[in-house]
């Protein structure tokens, strides 16, 4: 036999043995299933099960978004995907206005807005 026929025979054999005959298996087998037990050690007053009833008695309400609210958080006609370009400066590395790593503009803006601006 020449090399070409051996190669074709080998490819045919690997195709039939590797691609067929087996029953499809589920990606989630019984061995991979995890059960989570209910945590009853935390009381309802500390945020455990039953806290919803306590919160409701105290007057708290869970806000659910309506379809009208969804219009304020984005344009329904917007094209999905794209790229957000955000540029911030790391210059100069040794200038620390607020503290360590404050030379990064993002850190300086966050720290200033959250800590000092409200004062």
PDB file of N, CA and C in Angstrom, residues 24-60:
ATOM      1  N   UNK A  24     -25.812  10.421  23.365  1.00  0.00           N
ATOM      2  CA  UNK A  24     -25.543  11.770  23.845  1.00  0.00           C
ATOM      3  C   UNK A  24     -25.708  11.817  25.349  1.00  0.00           C
ATOM      4  N   UNK A  25     -24.772  12.502  25.977  1.00  0.00           N
ATOM      5  CA  UNK A  25     -24.813  12.625  27.421  1.00  0.00           C
ATOM      6  C   UNK A  25     -25.147  14.052  27.798  1.00  0.00           C
ATOM      7  N   UNK A  26     -25.818  14.186  28.890  1.00  0.00           N
ATOM      8  CA  UNK A  26     -26.168  15.508  29.382  1.00  0.00           C
ATOM      9  C   UNK A  26     -24.920  16.184  29.942  1.00  0.00           C
ATOM     10  N   UNK A  27     -24.837  17.495  29.765  1.00  0.00           N
ATOM     11  CA  UNK A  27     -23.697  18.238  30.301  1.00  0.00           C
ATOM     12  C   UNK A  27     -23.738  18.253  31.826  1.00  0.00           C
ATOM     13  N   UNK A  28     -24.918  18.140  32.402  1.00  0.00           N
ATOM     14  CA  UNK A  28     -25.066  18.117  33.849  1.00  0.00           C
ATOM     15  C   UNK A  28     -25.413  16.687  34.249  1.00  0.00           C
ATOM     16  N   UNK A  29     -24.500  16.058  34.901  1.00  0.00           N
ATOM     17  CA  UNK A  29     -24.759  14.695  35.347  1.00  0.00           C
ATOM     18  C   UNK A  29     -25.241  14.732  36.792  1.00  0.00           C
ATOM     19  N   UNK A  30     -25.687  13.594  37.262  1.00  0.00           N
ATOM     20  CA  UNK A  30     -26.198  13.517  38.628  1.00  0.00           C
ATOM     21  C   UNK A  30     -25.089  13.780  39.636  1.00  0.00           C
ATOM     22  N   UNK A  31     -23.848  13.502  39.273  1.00  0.00           N
ATOM     23  CA  UNK A  31     -22.732  13.705  40.181  1.00  0.00           C
ATOM     24  C   UNK A  31     -22.406  15.185  40.356  1.00  0.00           C
ATOM     25  N   UNK A  32     -22.718  16.016  39.357  1.00  0.00           N
ATOM     26  CA  UNK A  32     -22.372  17.430  39.403  1.00  0.00           C
ATOM     27  C   UNK A  32     -23.424  18.284  40.088  1.00  0.00           C
ATOM     28  N   UNK A  33     -24.563  17.750  40.412  1.00  0.00           N
ATOM     29  CA  UNK A  33     -25.618  18.545  41.029  1.00  0.00           C
ATOM     30  C   UNK A  33     -25.261  18.843  42.481  1.00  0.00           C
ATOM     31  N   UNK A  34     -25.471  20.095  42.856  1.00  0.00           N
ATOM     32  CA  UNK A  34     -25.148  20.533  44.202  1.00  0.00           C
ATOM     33  C   UNK A  34     -26.439  20.937  44.893  1.00  0.00           C
ATOM     34  N   UNK A  35     -26.627  20.458  46.072  1.00  0.00           N
ATOM     35  CA  UNK A  35     -27.794  20.865  46.846  1.00  0.00           C
ATOM     36  C   UNK A  35     -27.338  21.820  47.937  1.00  0.00           C
ATOM     37  N   UNK A  36     -28.118  22.859  48.138  1.00  0.00           N
ATOM     38  CA  UNK A  36     -27.794  23.855  49.146  1.00  0.00           C
ATOM     39  C   UNK A  36     -28.843  23.767  50.231  1.00  0.00           C
ATOM     40  N   UNK A  37     -28.377  23.622  51.447  1.00  0.00           N
ATOM     41  CA  UNK A  37     -29.329  23.496  52.550  1.00  0.00           C
ATOM     42  C   UNK A  37     -29.765  24.890  52.999  1.00  0.00           C
ATOM     43  N   UNK A  38     -30.954  24.962  53.553  1.00  0.00           N
ATOM     44  CA  UNK A  38     -31.522  26.215  54.026  1.00  0.00           C
ATOM     45  C   UNK A  38     -30.833  26.611  55.330  1.00  0.00           C
ATOM     46  N   UNK A  39     -30.365  27.846  55.401  1.00  0.00           N
ATOM     47  CA  UNK A  39     -29.664  28.338  56.586  1.00  0.00           C
ATOM     48  C   UNK A  39     -30.680  28.885  57.578  1.00  0.00           C
ATOM     49  N   UNK A  40     -30.938  28.132  58.620  1.00  0.00           N
ATOM     50  CA  UNK A  40     -31.888  28.565  59.641  1.00  0.00           C
ATOM     51  C   UNK A  40     -31.191  29.140  60.862  1.00  0.00           C
ATOM     52  N   UNK A  41     -29.863  29.231  60.820  1.00  0.00           N
ATOM     53  CA  UNK A  41     -29.138  29.733  61.987  1.00  0.00           C
ATOM     54  C   UNK A  41     -29.247  31.253  62.126  1.00  0.00           C
ATOM     55  N   UNK A  42     -29.525  31.962  61.043  1.00  0.00           N
ATOM     56  CA  UNK A  42     -29.674  33.418  61.106  1.00  0.00           C
ATOM     57  C   UNK A  42     -31.136  33.757  61.341  1.00  0.00           C
ATOM     58  N   UNK A  43     -31.365  34.560  62.363  1.00  0.00           N
ATOM     59  CA  UNK A  43     -32.753  34.904  62.693  1.00  0.00           C
ATOM     60  C   UNK A  43     -33.308  35.894  61.681  1.00  0.00           C
ATOM     61  N   UNK A  44     -34.626  36.022  61.675  1.00  0.00           N
ATOM     62  CA  UNK A  44     -35.282  36.951  60.752  1.00  0.00           C
ATOM     63  C   UNK A  44     -34.904  38.393  61.071  1.00  0.00           C
ATOM     64  N   UNK A  45     -34.679  38.704  62.351  1.00  0.00           N
ATOM     65  CA  UNK A  45     -34.297  40.059  62.744  1.00  0.00           C
ATOM     66  C   UNK A  45     -32.915  40.435  62.214  1.00  0.00           C
ATOM     67  N   UNK A  46     -32.081  39.424  61.962  1.00  0.00           N
ATOM     68  CA  UNK A  46     -30.730  39.682  61.460  1.00  0.00           C
ATOM     69  C   UNK A  46     -30.647  39.525  59.937  1.00  0.00           C
ATOM     70  N   UNK A  47     -31.774  39.368  59.264  1.00  0.00           N
ATOM     71  CA  UNK A  47     -31.781  39.297  57.812  1.00  0.00           C
ATOM     72  C   UNK A  47     -31.958  37.901  57.256  1.00  0.00           C
ATOM     73  N   UNK A  48     -32.286  36.937  58.082  1.00  0.00           N
ATOM     74  CA  UNK A  48     -32.481  35.567  57.620  1.00  0.00           C
ATOM     75  C   UNK A  48     -33.862  35.379  57.021  1.00  0.00           C
ATOM     76  N   UNK A  49     -34.274  34.110  56.920  1.00  0.00           N
ATOM     77  CA  UNK A  49     -35.583  33.804  56.362  1.00  0.00           C
ATOM     78  C   UNK A  49     -36.672  34.400  57.239  1.00  0.00           C
ATOM     79  N   UNK A  50     -37.638  35.033  56.618  1.00  0.00           N
ATOM     80  CA  UNK A  50     -38.716  35.695  57.330  1.00  0.00           C
ATOM     81  C   UNK A  50     -38.487  37.191  57.479  1.00  0.00           C
ATOM     82  N   UNK A  51     -37.358  37.687  57.004  1.00  0.00           N
ATOM     83  CA  UNK A  51     -37.058  39.110  57.116  1.00  0.00           C
ATOM     84  C   UNK A  51     -38.013  39.958  56.287  1.00  0.00           C
ATOM     85  N   UNK A  52     -38.492  39.411  55.185  1.00  0.00           N
ATOM     86  CA  UNK A  52     -39.394  40.168  54.324  1.00  0.00           C
ATOM     87  C   UNK A  52     -40.640  40.611  55.091  1.00  0.00           C
ATOM     88  N   UNK A  53     -41.162  39.740  55.942  1.00  0.00           N
ATOM     89  CA  UNK A  53     -42.362  40.080  56.710  1.00  0.00           C
ATOM     90  C   UNK A  53     -42.068  41.186  57.716  1.00  0.00           C
ATOM     91  N   UNK A  54     -40.892  41.123  58.352  1.00  0.00           N
ATOM     92  CA  UNK A  54     -40.513  42.158  59.318  1.00  0.00           C
ATOM     93  C   UNK A  54     -40.324  43.493  58.610  1.00  0.00           C
ATOM     94  N   UNK A  55     -39.663  43.475  57.469  1.00  0.00           N
ATOM     95  CA  UNK A  55     -39.424  44.709  56.715  1.00  0.00           C
ATOM     96  C   UNK A  55     -40.742  45.323  56.252  1.00  0.00           C
ATOM     97  N   UNK A  56     -41.675  44.475  55.859  1.00  0.00           N
ATOM     98  CA  UNK A  56     -42.972  44.979  55.409  1.00  0.00           C
ATOM     99  C   UNK A  56     -43.731  45.622  56.565  1.00  0.00           C
ATOM    100  N   UNK A  57     -43.635  45.028  57.763  1.00  0.00           N
ATOM    101  CA  UNK A  57     -44.291  45.608  58.934  1.00  0.00           C
ATOM    102  C   UNK A  57     -43.706  46.967  59.292  1.00  0.00           C
ATOM    103  N   UNK A  58     -42.394  47.140  59.031  1.00  0.00           N
ATOM    104  CA  UNK A  58     -41.731  48.412  59.330  1.00  0.00           C
ATOM    105  C   UNK A  58     -41.979  49.466  58.265  1.00  0.00           C
ATOM    106  N   UNK A  59     -42.628  49.084  57.167  1.00  0.00           N
ATOM    107  CA  UNK A  59     -42.984  50.045  56.142  1.00  0.00           C
ATOM    108  C   UNK A  59     -42.058  50.076  54.934  1.00  0.00           C
ATOM    109  N   UNK A  60     -41.081  49.160  54.878  1.00  0.00           N
ATOM    110  CA  UNK A  60     -40.194  49.118  53.723  1.00  0.00           C
ATOM    111  C   UNK A  60     -40.888  48.463  52.539  1.00  0.00           C
TER     112      UNK A  60
END
